Amino acid sequence: METLIGKKLGMSRIFEEDGTAVPVTVIEAGPCSIVAIRTTEKHGYNAYQLGYGHRRESLYNKPDMGQFKAAGVSPIRYLREVRVDELSELKVGDIIKVDLFKQGQKVDVVGTSRGLGFAGVMKRWHFSGGKATHGQSDRMRAPGSIGQASYPARVFRGHKMAGRMGGETKTVIGLRVARVIPEENLILIQGSVPGKANSLVKIKMSTRK
Amino acid sequence: MKRIAQLENQYVRDVARFNPGDTIRVHYRIKEGDKERIQVFQGTVISRRGSGTGKSFTVRKISSGIGVERVFPLYSPNIEKVERLTMGRVRRAKLYYLRKLTGKSARIKTRLGEKADKERTKDKAAPVVEAKAEVAPVVEVKADDKPATDKKAE
């Protein structure tokens, strides 16, 4: 189980010993407690339910609180399940910390990309837009032709057009762990990760080497 | 943001006090293979920008007739030290207008006011020394402002 849930705090820049400046994303990762374990026998799949963050007890109803009481943990804000092929020796109530990751390792980060609302084709699909001159008007950000004429007399499915952009679950793979600060539960990951500051992210060991 | 500021604090160090318009000498560590040496870049500070660990400053000098600008990250560990040679009296935070000027008009008046003197005694690591003749843009020093000990150049 090599996954942690955390909160993206924002970006910064650190210096390596040789003076190289490294752009990093600062993430508060964990501590995550294991709230429940799903097993093939009982639930049909293997997974750990990870909890991150704190929330007032009064905001939870009794059934929800019962879940936390059973796991022996304080009320948790975020609960996420992490599927695994095989369950390891982790028990309910165990706590996973950021020292799971080591400097220099490659990780994948899953987050929700920034919601950009209804975006035009230039922003959404990198269309080049229309001409600014040669008698053009109101065509600078237009998509241009979206198809042919009486045959096929329709627009093909999946054609790139304006629409809702962002706010999707995105994964960035193969990011380098620039630094781990266990005392503060911080992990600095080289490069950018999806989402705005204070958004929830999932960090896992990279599927790529 | 607070936590990031905290994190960045460990990289923030007191490099040197200088402002746009000042003539400074940057001692920059350069690695060539296994060898390491210190390169000195002397010129006028024309801009300071950025926040946190991303702060940087631009130094401009005229090298054999050609304007050369170099941007240094303020908190880079490669910066060995920064000496302030003169303080300039300027009315802009960014002195990009110097790029268009040459010769006499590209000079900056030095500032040696009461405040400057106070800062000078406080900050002994970077004493205000009058710029040498090779410094370009040439720094104009008023005779009555000139400290008696600094009669090296011109």
mmCIF file of C-alpha atoms in Angstrom:
data_model
loop_
_atom_site.group_PDB
_atom_site.id
_atom_site.type_symbol
_atom_site.label_atom_id
_atom_site.label_comp_id
_atom_site.label_asym_id
_atom_site.label_seq_id
_atom_site.Cartn_x
_atom_site.Cartn_y
_atom_site.Cartn_z
ATOM 1 C CA MET A 1 0.000 0.000 0.000
ATOM 2 C CA GLU A 2 1.944 2.906 -1.248
ATOM 3 C CA THR A 3 -0.608 5.680 -1.399
ATOM 4 C CA LEU A 4 -1.224 8.786 0.649
ATOM 5 C CA ILE A 5 -3.940 11.391 0.626
ATOM 6 C CA GLY A 6 -2.998 14.994 1.117
ATOM 7 C CA LYS A 7 -3.703 18.604 0.476
ATOM 8 C CA LYS A 8 -1.945 20.673 -2.122
ATOM 9 C CA LEU A 9 -0.665 23.782 -0.373
ATOM 10 C CA GLY A 10 0.813 25.582 -3.333
ATOM 11 C CA MET A 11 4.040 25.936 -5.229
ATOM 12 C CA SER A 12 7.469 27.161 -4.295
ATOM 13 C CA ARG A 13 11.059 26.933 -5.329
ATOM 14 C CA ILE A 14 13.887 25.237 -3.505
ATOM 15 C CA PHE A 15 17.597 25.041 -4.139
ATOM 16 C CA GLU A 16 19.585 21.847 -4.354
ATOM 17 C CA GLU A 17 23.037 21.720 -2.802
ATOM 18 C CA ASP A 18 24.677 22.366 -6.161
ATOM 19 C CA GLY A 19 22.622 25.523 -6.556
ATOM 20 C CA THR A 20 20.026 24.195 -8.993
ATOM 21 C CA ALA A 21 16.678 25.848 -8.491
ATOM 22 C CA VAL A 22 13.854 23.302 -8.415
ATOM 23 C CA PRO A 23 10.193 24.275 -8.836
ATOM 24 C CA VAL A 24 8.167 22.241 -6.374
ATOM 25 C CA THR A 25 4.599 21.662 -5.319
ATOM 26 C CA VAL A 26 4.194 21.609 -1.562
ATOM 27 C CA ILE A 27 1.752 18.950 -0.415
ATOM 28 C CA GLU A 28 0.695 18.150 3.101
ATOM 29 C CA ALA A 29 0.472 14.384 2.802
ATOM 30 C CA GLY A 30 -1.095 12.448 5.598
ATOM 31 C CA PRO A 31 -0.944 11.290 8.283
ATOM 32 C CA CYS A 32 -3.562 8.906 6.968
ATOM 33 C CA SER A 33 -5.248 6.358 9.161
ATOM 34 C CA ILE A 34 -6.722 3.137 7.901
ATOM 35 C CA VAL A 35 -10.400 3.347 8.714
ATOM 36 C CA ALA A 36 -11.595 0.148 7.090
ATOM 37 C CA ILE A 37 -10.361 -2.763 5.036
ATOM 38 C CA ARG A 38 -12.323 -4.245 2.168
ATOM 39 C CA THR A 39 -11.677 -7.880 1.455
ATOM 40 C CA THR A 40 -12.512 -10.124 -1.449
ATOM 41 C CA GLU A 41 -14.412 -12.485 0.819
ATOM 42 C CA LYS A 42 -16.680 -9.879 2.256
ATOM 43 C CA HIS A 43 -16.821 -7.068 -0.300
ATOM 44 C CA GLY A 44 -15.642 -8.637 -3.533
ATOM 45 C CA TYR A 45 -12.450 -6.601 -3.799
ATOM 46 C CA ASN A 46 -9.356 -5.700 -1.802
ATOM 47 C CA ALA A 47 -8.957 -2.129 -0.670
ATOM 48 C CA TYR A 48 -7.987 0.087 2.202
ATOM 49 C CA GLN A 49 -10.095 3.001 3.259
ATOM 50 C CA LEU A 50 -7.765 5.861 4.051
ATOM 51 C CA GLY A 51 -8.747 8.828 6.131
ATOM 52 C CA TYR A 52 -7.131 12.247 6.093
ATOM 53 C CA GLY A 53 -7.850 15.467 7.936
ATOM 54 C CA HIS A 54 -10.014 16.307 10.880
ATOM 55 C CA ARG A 55 -13.641 17.333 11.195
ATOM 56 C CA ARG A 56 -15.713 18.241 14.254
ATOM 57 C CA GLU A 57 -17.601 15.351 15.740
ATOM 58 C CA SER A 58 -20.808 17.409 15.864
ATOM 59 C CA LEU A 59 -20.830 17.567 12.061
ATOM 60 C CA TYR A 60 -21.174 13.811 11.755
ATOM 61 C CA ASN A 61 -24.272 11.798 12.450
ATOM 62 C CA LYS A 62 -24.272 8.725 14.638
ATOM 63 C CA PRO A 63 -23.849 6.089 11.907
ATOM 64 C CA ASP A 64 -20.855 7.958 10.517
ATOM 65 C CA MET A 65 -19.321 8.381 13.951
ATOM 66 C CA GLY A 66 -19.849 4.680 14.517
ATOM 67 C CA GLN A 67 -17.485 4.007 11.602
ATOM 68 C CA PHE A 68 -14.759 6.049 13.226
ATOM 69 C CA LYS A 69 -15.391 4.584 16.681
ATOM 70 C CA ALA A 70 -15.091 1.089 15.268
ATOM 71 C CA ALA A 71 -11.743 1.982 13.735
ATOM 72 C CA GLY A 72 -10.651 3.738 16.896
ATOM 73 C CA VAL A 73 -9.833 7.002 15.110
ATOM 74 C CA SER A 74 -10.935 10.581 15.620
ATOM 75 C CA PRO A 75 -13.515 11.989 13.158
ATOM 76 C CA ILE A 76 -11.978 12.341 9.721
ATOM 77 C CA ARG A 77 -12.822 14.774 6.949
ATOM 78 C CA TYR A 78 -11.763 12.868 3.859
ATOM 79 C CA LEU A 79 -12.229 9.149 3.305
ATOM 80 C CA ARG A 80 -10.927 7.514 0.150
ATOM 81 C CA GLU A 81 -10.581 3.915 -0.823
ATOM 82 C CA VAL A 82 -7.397 2.628 -2.361
ATOM 83 C CA ARG A 83 -7.625 -0.617 -4.283
ATOM 84 C CA VAL A 84 -4.828 -3.117 -3.836
ATOM 85 C CA ASP A 85 -4.117 -6.472 -5.424
ATOM 86 C CA GLU A 86 -3.210 -8.107 -2.163
ATOM 87 C CA LEU A 87 -3.754 -6.952 1.361
ATOM 88 C CA SER A 88 -0.610 -6.451 3.381
ATOM 89 C CA GLU A 89 -0.217 -6.608 7.123
ATOM 90 C CA LEU A 90 -1.773 -3.211 7.743
ATOM 91 C CA LYS A 91 -4.551 -3.202 10.327
ATOM 92 C CA VAL A 92 -7.497 -0.943 10.912
ATOM 93 C CA GLY A 93 -6.320 2.028 12.946
ATOM 94 C CA ASP A 94 -2.780 1.984 11.563
ATOM 95 C CA ILE A 95 -1.363 5.318 10.555
ATOM 96 C CA ILE A 96 0.600 5.928 7.372
ATOM 97 C CA LYS A 97 2.901 8.899 7.240
ATOM 98 C CA VAL A 98 4.753 10.788 4.592
ATOM 99 C CA ASP A 99 8.022 8.974 5.373
ATOM 100 C CA LEU A 100 6.590 6.303 3.102
ATOM 101 C CA PHE A 101 8.203 8.271 0.298
ATOM 102 C CA LYS A 102 11.895 8.944 -0.085
ATOM 103 C CA GLN A 103 13.680 11.742 -1.815
ATOM 104 C CA GLY A 104 14.407 10.986 -5.454
ATOM 105 C CA GLN A 105 11.576 8.492 -5.894
ATOM 106 C CA LYS A 106 9.100 8.776 -8.715
ATOM 107 C CA VAL A 107 5.450 9.257 -7.792
ATOM 108 C CA ASP A 108 2.125 9.693 -9.547
ATOM 109 C CA VAL A 109 -0.223 12.386 -8.313
ATOM 110 C CA VAL A 110 -3.973 12.294 -8.804
ATOM 111 C CA GLY A 111 -6.010 15.441 -8.367
ATOM 112 C CA THR A 112 -8.967 17.367 -9.674
ATOM 113 C CA SER A 113 -7.939 19.879 -12.296
ATOM 114 C CA ARG A 114 -8.961 23.491 -11.937
ATOM 115 C CA GLY A 115 -12.476 24.096 -13.181
ATOM 116 C CA LEU A 116 -12.363 26.600 -16.021
ATOM 117 C CA GLY A 117 -16.071 26.777 -16.754
ATOM 118 C CA PHE A 118 -17.431 27.005 -20.285
ATOM 119 C CA ALA A 119 -14.287 27.503 -22.303
ATOM 120 C CA GLY A 120 -13.893 28.296 -25.975
ATOM 121 C CA VAL A 121 -12.019 26.124 -28.442
ATOM 122 C CA MET A 122 -8.830 28.170 -28.249
ATOM 123 C CA LYS A 123 -8.408 27.548 -24.563
ATOM 124 C CA ARG A 124 -9.947 24.096 -24.509
ATOM 125 C CA TRP A 125 -8.428 22.494 -27.578
ATOM 126 C CA HIS A 126 -5.671 24.914 -28.539
ATOM 127 C CA PHE A 127 -7.315 25.935 -31.805
ATOM 128 C CA SER A 128 -5.530 28.813 -33.429
ATOM 129 C CA GLY A 129 -8.569 31.063 -33.890
ATOM 130 C CA GLY A 130 -9.278 33.267 -36.840
ATOM 131 C CA LYS A 131 -7.528 36.135 -38.517
ATOM 132 C CA ALA A 132 -7.367 39.497 -36.854
ATOM 133 C CA THR A 133 -7.164 41.391 -40.130
ATOM 134 C CA HIS A 134 -8.208 41.018 -43.790
ATOM 135 C CA GLY A 135 -11.708 42.301 -43.139
ATOM 136 C CA GLN A 136 -12.483 39.861 -40.379
ATOM 137 C CA SER A 137 -14.721 40.750 -37.522
ATOM 138 C CA ASP A 138 -15.883 38.724 -34.517
ATOM 139 C CA ARG A 139 -13.867 35.724 -35.804
ATOM 140 C CA MET A 140 -10.743 35.971 -33.712
ATOM 141 C CA ARG A 141 -11.601 33.143 -31.329
ATOM 142 C CA ALA A 142 -14.046 31.255 -33.542
ATOM 143 C CA PRO A 143 -13.643 27.500 -34.221
ATOM 144 C CA GLY A 144 -13.995 27.754 -38.012
ATOM 145 C CA SER A 145 -15.713 25.022 -39.980
ATOM 146 C CA ILE A 146 -17.097 22.110 -38.016
ATOM 147 C CA GLY A 147 -17.731 19.836 -40.950
ATOM 148 C CA GLN A 148 -18.835 19.420 -44.550
ATOM 149 C CA ALA A 149 -22.104 20.248 -46.345
ATOM 150 C CA SER A 150 -25.209 18.279 -47.360
ATOM 151 C CA TYR A 151 -23.218 15.096 -47.143
ATOM 152 C CA PRO A 152 -22.855 14.008 -44.347
ATOM 153 C CA ALA A 153 -25.245 16.768 -43.259
ATOM 154 C CA ARG A 154 -24.243 16.323 -39.648
ATOM 155 C CA VAL A 155 -21.388 17.029 -37.327
ATOM 156 C CA PHE A 156 -19.283 14.033 -36.490
ATOM 157 C CA ARG A 157 -19.479 12.765 -32.977
ATOM 158 C CA GLY A 158 -16.599 13.768 -30.737
ATOM 159 C CA HIS A 159 -15.844 16.928 -32.683
ATOM 160 C CA LYS A 160 -13.861 19.375 -30.623
ATOM 161 C CA MET A 161 -16.028 22.275 -29.587
ATOM 162 C CA ALA A 162 -16.406 24.753 -26.768
ATOM 163 C CA GLY A 163 -17.688 23.454 -23.467
ATOM 164 C CA ARG A 164 -16.992 22.735 -19.860
ATOM 165 C CA MET A 165 -13.308 22.497 -19.172
ATOM 166 C CA GLY A 166 -11.402 21.326 -16.141
ATOM 167 C CA GLY A 167 -12.714 19.945 -12.907
ATOM 168 C CA GLU A 168 -11.788 16.431 -14.002
ATOM 169 C CA THR A 169 -9.720 13.840 -12.240
ATOM 170 C CA LYS A 170 -6.259 14.010 -13.693
ATOM 171 C CA THR A 171 -3.153 11.977 -13.015
ATOM 172 C CA VAL A 172 0.374 13.206 -13.529
ATOM 173 C CA ILE A 173 2.849 10.373 -13.676
ATOM 174 C CA GLY A 174 6.532 10.109 -12.967
ATOM 175 C CA LEU A 175 7.084 13.173 -10.793
ATOM 176 C CA ARG A 176 10.231 13.259 -8.699
ATOM 177 C CA VAL A 177 10.077 13.612 -4.943
ATOM 178 C CA ALA A 178 12.305 16.607 -4.302
ATOM 179 C CA ARG A 179 12.144 16.503 -0.520
ATOM 180 C CA VAL A 180 10.272 14.884 2.328
ATOM 181 C CA ILE A 181 9.804 16.693 5.623
ATOM 182 C CA PRO A 182 8.347 14.097 8.015
ATOM 183 C CA GLU A 183 8.142 16.462 11.019
ATOM 184 C CA GLU A 184 5.666 18.643 9.177
ATOM 185 C CA ASN A 185 4.039 15.915 7.064
ATOM 186 C CA LEU A 186 5.176 17.752 3.968
ATOM 187 C CA ILE A 187 6.291 16.355 0.667
ATOM 188 C CA LEU A 188 7.796 18.516 -2.044
ATOM 189 C CA ILE A 189 7.236 17.188 -5.517
ATOM 190 C CA GLN A 190 9.115 18.551 -8.469
ATOM 191 C CA GLY A 191 6.798 20.113 -11.009
ATOM 192 C CA SER A 192 3.131 20.945 -10.902
ATOM 193 C CA VAL A 193 0.181 18.802 -9.902
ATOM 194 C CA PRO A 194 -3.491 19.138 -10.859
ATOM 195 C CA GLY A 195 -5.816 21.361 -8.868
ATOM 196 C CA LYS A 196 -5.816 24.566 -6.955
ATOM 197 C CA ALA A 197 -4.208 25.136 -3.583
ATOM 198 C CA ASN A 198 -6.054 23.406 -0.728
ATOM 199 C CA SER A 199 -7.445 20.757 -3.041
ATOM 200 C CA LEU A 200 -7.262 17.083 -2.234
ATOM 201 C CA VAL A 201 -4.603 15.043 -3.985
ATOM 202 C CA LYS A 202 -3.587 11.416 -3.939
ATOM 203 C CA ILE A 203 0.092 10.514 -4.111
ATOM 204 C CA LYS A 204 1.155 7.029 -5.040
ATOM 205 C CA MET A 205 4.288 5.219 -6.022
ATOM 206 C CA SER A 206 4.821 5.671 -9.737
ATOM 207 C CA THR A 207 3.793 3.022 -12.179
ATOM 208 C CA ARG A 208 6.749 4.128 -14.298
ATOM 209 C CA LYS A 209 10.366 3.887 -13.357
ATOM 210 C CA MET B 1 0.463 30.123 2.286
ATOM 211 C CA LYS B 2 1.790 30.453 5.791
ATOM 212 C CA ARG B 3 3.260 26.974 5.687
ATOM 213 C CA ILE B 4 4.963 27.659 2.399
ATOM 214 C CA ALA B 5 6.420 30.870 3.777
ATOM 215 C CA GLN B 6 7.729 28.901 6.716
ATOM 216 C CA LEU B 7 9.265 26.363 4.432
ATOM 217 C CA GLU B 8 10.875 29.029 2.319
ATOM 218 C CA ASN B 9 12.357 30.748 5.342
ATOM 219 C CA GLN B 10 15.105 28.168 5.587
ATOM 220 C CA TYR B 11 16.420 29.280 2.214
ATOM 221 C CA VAL B 12 16.133 32.962 2.915
ATOM 222 C CA ARG B 13 19.360 34.467 4.104
ATOM 223 C CA ASP B 14 20.704 37.946 4.459
ATOM 224 C CA VAL B 15 22.561 38.152 1.171
ATOM 225 C CA ALA B 16 23.245 41.869 1.150
ATOM 226 C CA ARG B 17 21.320 45.078 1.202
ATOM 227 C CA PHE B 18 21.093 46.670 -2.185
ATOM 228 C CA ASN B 19 18.507 48.405 -4.281
ATOM 229 C CA PRO B 20 17.965 49.261 -7.924
ATOM 230 C CA GLY B 21 20.524 51.841 -9.005
ATOM 231 C CA ASP B 22 23.260 50.509 -6.788
ATOM 232 C CA THR B 23 26.496 49.296 -8.275
ATOM 233 C CA ILE B 24 27.255 45.880 -6.901
ATOM 234 C CA ARG B 25 29.755 43.120 -7.316
ATOM 235 C CA VAL B 26 28.308 39.600 -7.320
ATOM 236 C CA HIS B 27 30.613 36.741 -6.439
ATOM 237 C CA TYR B 28 29.059 33.747 -8.126
ATOM 238 C CA ARG B 29 30.252 30.183 -7.756
ATOM 239 C CA ILE B 30 30.675 28.393 -11.054
ATOM 240 C CA LYS B 31 31.254 24.686 -11.488
ATOM 241 C CA GLU B 32 33.223 23.479 -14.469
ATOM 242 C CA GLY B 33 33.442 19.732 -14.329
ATOM 243 C CA ASP B 34 35.011 19.016 -10.959
ATOM 244 C CA LYS B 35 36.517 22.442 -10.596
ATOM 245 C CA GLU B 36 34.808 25.252 -8.853
ATOM 246 C CA ARG B 37 35.673 28.888 -9.140
ATOM 247 C CA ILE B 38 34.241 32.224 -8.228
ATOM 248 C CA GLN B 39 33.228 34.571 -10.980
ATOM 249 C CA VAL B 40 32.715 38.233 -10.250
ATOM 250 C CA PHE B 41 30.046 40.163 -12.077
ATOM 251 C CA GLN B 42 30.013 43.875 -11.484
ATOM 252 C CA GLY B 43 27.332 46.236 -12.630
ATOM 253 C CA THR B 44 24.233 48.230 -11.840
ATOM 254 C CA VAL B 45 21.173 46.653 -10.293
ATOM 255 C CA ILE B 46 18.334 47.455 -12.658
ATOM 256 C CA SER B 47 15.592 45.351 -11.127
ATOM 257 C CA ARG B 48 14.618 43.283 -8.151
ATOM 258 C CA ARG B 49 11.629 41.045 -8.480
ATOM 259 C CA GLY B 50 9.792 38.030 -7.126
ATOM 260 C CA SER B 51 8.760 36.848 -3.720
ATOM 261 C CA GLY B 52 9.803 34.153 -1.311
ATOM 262 C CA THR B 53 12.611 31.959 -2.544
ATOM 263 C CA GLY B 54 11.890 33.038 -6.086
ATOM 264 C CA LYS B 55 13.340 36.503 -5.593
ATOM 265 C CA SER B 56 15.856 37.541 -8.211
ATOM 266 C CA PHE B 57 17.733 40.606 -9.315
ATOM 267 C CA THR B 58 19.146 41.804 -12.604
ATOM 268 C CA VAL B 59 22.600 43.313 -12.930
ATOM 269 C CA ARG B 60 23.578 45.264 -16.026
ATOM 270 C CA LYS B 61 27.013 46.198 -17.165
ATOM 271 C CA ILE B 62 28.675 47.341 -20.349
ATOM 272 C CA SER B 63 31.241 44.786 -21.412
ATOM 273 C CA SER B 64 33.521 45.956 -24.221
ATOM 274 C CA GLY B 65 30.843 48.252 -25.554
ATOM 275 C CA ILE B 66 28.043 45.720 -25.378
ATOM 276 C CA GLY B 67 25.388 45.801 -22.709
ATOM 277 C CA VAL B 68 25.291 42.602 -20.684
ATOM 278 C CA GLU B 69 22.563 41.737 -18.224
ATOM 279 C CA ARG B 70 22.547 38.866 -15.850
ATOM 280 C CA VAL B 71 19.729 37.660 -13.647
ATOM 281 C CA PHE B 72 20.677 36.076 -10.333
ATOM 282 C CA PRO B 73 18.357 34.185 -8.005
ATOM 283 C CA LEU B 74 18.763 36.130 -4.771
ATOM 284 C CA TYR B 75 18.866 33.115 -2.491
ATOM 285 C CA SER B 76 20.917 30.856 -4.733
ATOM 286 C CA PRO B 77 23.575 29.016 -2.741
ATOM 287 C CA ASN B 78 25.901 29.781 -5.644
ATOM 288 C CA ILE B 79 26.022 33.401 -4.658
ATOM 289 C CA GLU B 80 29.111 33.599 -2.507
ATOM 290 C CA LYS B 81 28.645 37.231 -1.591
ATOM 291 C CA VAL B 82 27.390 40.524 -2.896
ATOM 292 C CA GLU B 83 29.367 43.691 -2.361
ATOM 293 C CA ARG B 84 27.769 47.047 -2.706
ATOM 294 C CA LEU B 85 30.119 49.547 -4.264
ATOM 295 C CA THR B 86 27.902 52.590 -4.615
ATOM 296 C CA MET B 87 24.334 53.466 -3.959
ATOM 297 C CA GLY B 88 22.436 55.120 -6.738
ATOM 298 C CA ARG B 89 19.861 57.846 -6.515
ATOM 299 C CA VAL B 90 17.069 56.664 -8.779
ATOM 300 C CA ARG B 91 13.354 57.286 -8.919
ATOM 301 C CA ARG B 92 12.236 53.985 -10.424
ATOM 302 C CA ALA B 93 12.133 50.456 -9.100
ATOM 303 C CA LYS B 94 12.978 49.057 -12.526
ATOM 304 C CA LEU B 95 15.695 50.816 -14.459
ATOM 305 C CA TYR B 96 14.930 49.297 -17.848
ATOM 306 C CA TYR B 97 15.273 52.734 -19.413
ATOM 307 C CA LEU B 98 19.033 52.343 -19.065
ATOM 308 C CA ARG B 99 18.948 49.855 -21.927
ATOM 309 C CA LYS B 100 18.180 52.609 -24.357
ATOM 310 C CA LEU B 101 20.768 54.975 -22.997
ATOM 311 C CA THR B 102 24.480 55.044 -23.610
ATOM 312 C CA GLY B 103 27.412 57.101 -22.436
ATOM 313 C CA LYS B 104 26.781 60.136 -20.325
ATOM 314 C CA SER B 105 23.029 59.769 -20.105
ATOM 315 C CA ALA B 106 23.335 56.232 -18.756
ATOM 316 C CA ARG B 107 24.974 57.419 -15.574
ATOM 317 C CA ILE B 108 23.298 57.193 -12.223
ATOM 318 C CA LYS B 109 23.871 59.714 -9.497
ATOM 319 C CA THR B 110 25.274 58.264 -6.342
ATOM 320 C CA ARG B 111 23.439 58.676 -3.133
ATOM 321 C CA LEU B 112 25.303 59.410 0.035
ATOM 322 C CA GLY B 113 22.636 60.939 2.220
ATOM 323 C CA GLU B 114 22.250 60.805 5.959
ATOM 324 C CA LYS B 115 20.289 57.594 5.700
ATOM 325 C CA ALA B 116 22.932 56.099 3.470
ATOM 326 C CA ASP B 117 25.686 56.892 5.921
ATOM 327 C CA LYS B 118 23.742 55.281 8.686
ATOM 328 C CA GLU B 119 23.250 52.170 6.613
ATOM 329 C CA ARG B 120 26.899 52.146 5.711
ATOM 330 C CA THR B 121 28.095 52.034 9.289
ATOM 331 C CA LYS B 122 25.490 49.430 10.150
ATOM 332 C CA ASP B 123 26.362 47.172 7.268
ATOM 333 C CA LYS B 124 30.108 46.926 7.416
ATOM 334 C CA ALA B 125 30.226 43.816 5.245
ATOM 335 C CA ALA B 126 29.338 45.897 2.238
ATOM 336 C CA PRO B 127 31.220 49.157 2.586
ATOM 337 C CA VAL B 128 30.456 51.853 0.118
ATOM 338 C CA VAL B 129 33.514 52.184 -2.012
ATOM 339 C CA GLU B 130 33.648 54.492 -4.935
ATOM 340 C CA ALA B 131 33.386 52.695 -8.231
ATOM 341 C CA LYS B 132 36.562 52.086 -10.155
ATOM 342 C CA ALA B 133 37.131 53.591 -13.555
ATOM 343 C CA GLU B 134 36.157 50.445 -15.445
ATOM 344 C CA VAL B 135 32.676 50.478 -14.014
ATOM 345 C CA ALA B 136 30.123 51.272 -16.598
ATOM 346 C CA PRO B 137 27.779 53.038 -16.627
ATOM 347 C CA VAL B 138 30.131 55.591 -15.182
ATOM 348 C CA VAL B 139 29.035 56.753 -11.812
ATOM 349 C CA GLU B 140 28.982 60.427 -11.213
ATOM 350 C CA VAL B 141 30.292 61.426 -7.837
ATOM 351 C CA LYS B 142 29.843 64.926 -6.616
ATOM 352 C CA ALA B 143 32.993 66.365 -5.145
ATOM 353 C CA ASP B 144 31.387 67.572 -1.938
ATOM 354 C CA ASP B 145 29.710 64.206 -1.399
ATOM 355 C CA LYS B 146 32.839 62.232 -1.884
ATOM 356 C CA PRO B 147 34.305 60.702 1.258
ATOM 357 C CA ALA B 148 37.955 61.652 1.634
ATOM 358 C CA THR B 149 39.116 58.052 1.924
ATOM 359 C CA ASP B 150 37.629 56.927 -1.341
ATOM 360 C CA LYS B 151 39.773 58.770 -3.833
ATOM 361 C CA LYS B 152 40.771 55.829 -5.931
ATOM 362 C CA ALA B 153 39.364 56.543 -9.325
ATOM 363 C CA GLU B 154 38.679 59.118 -11.955
#
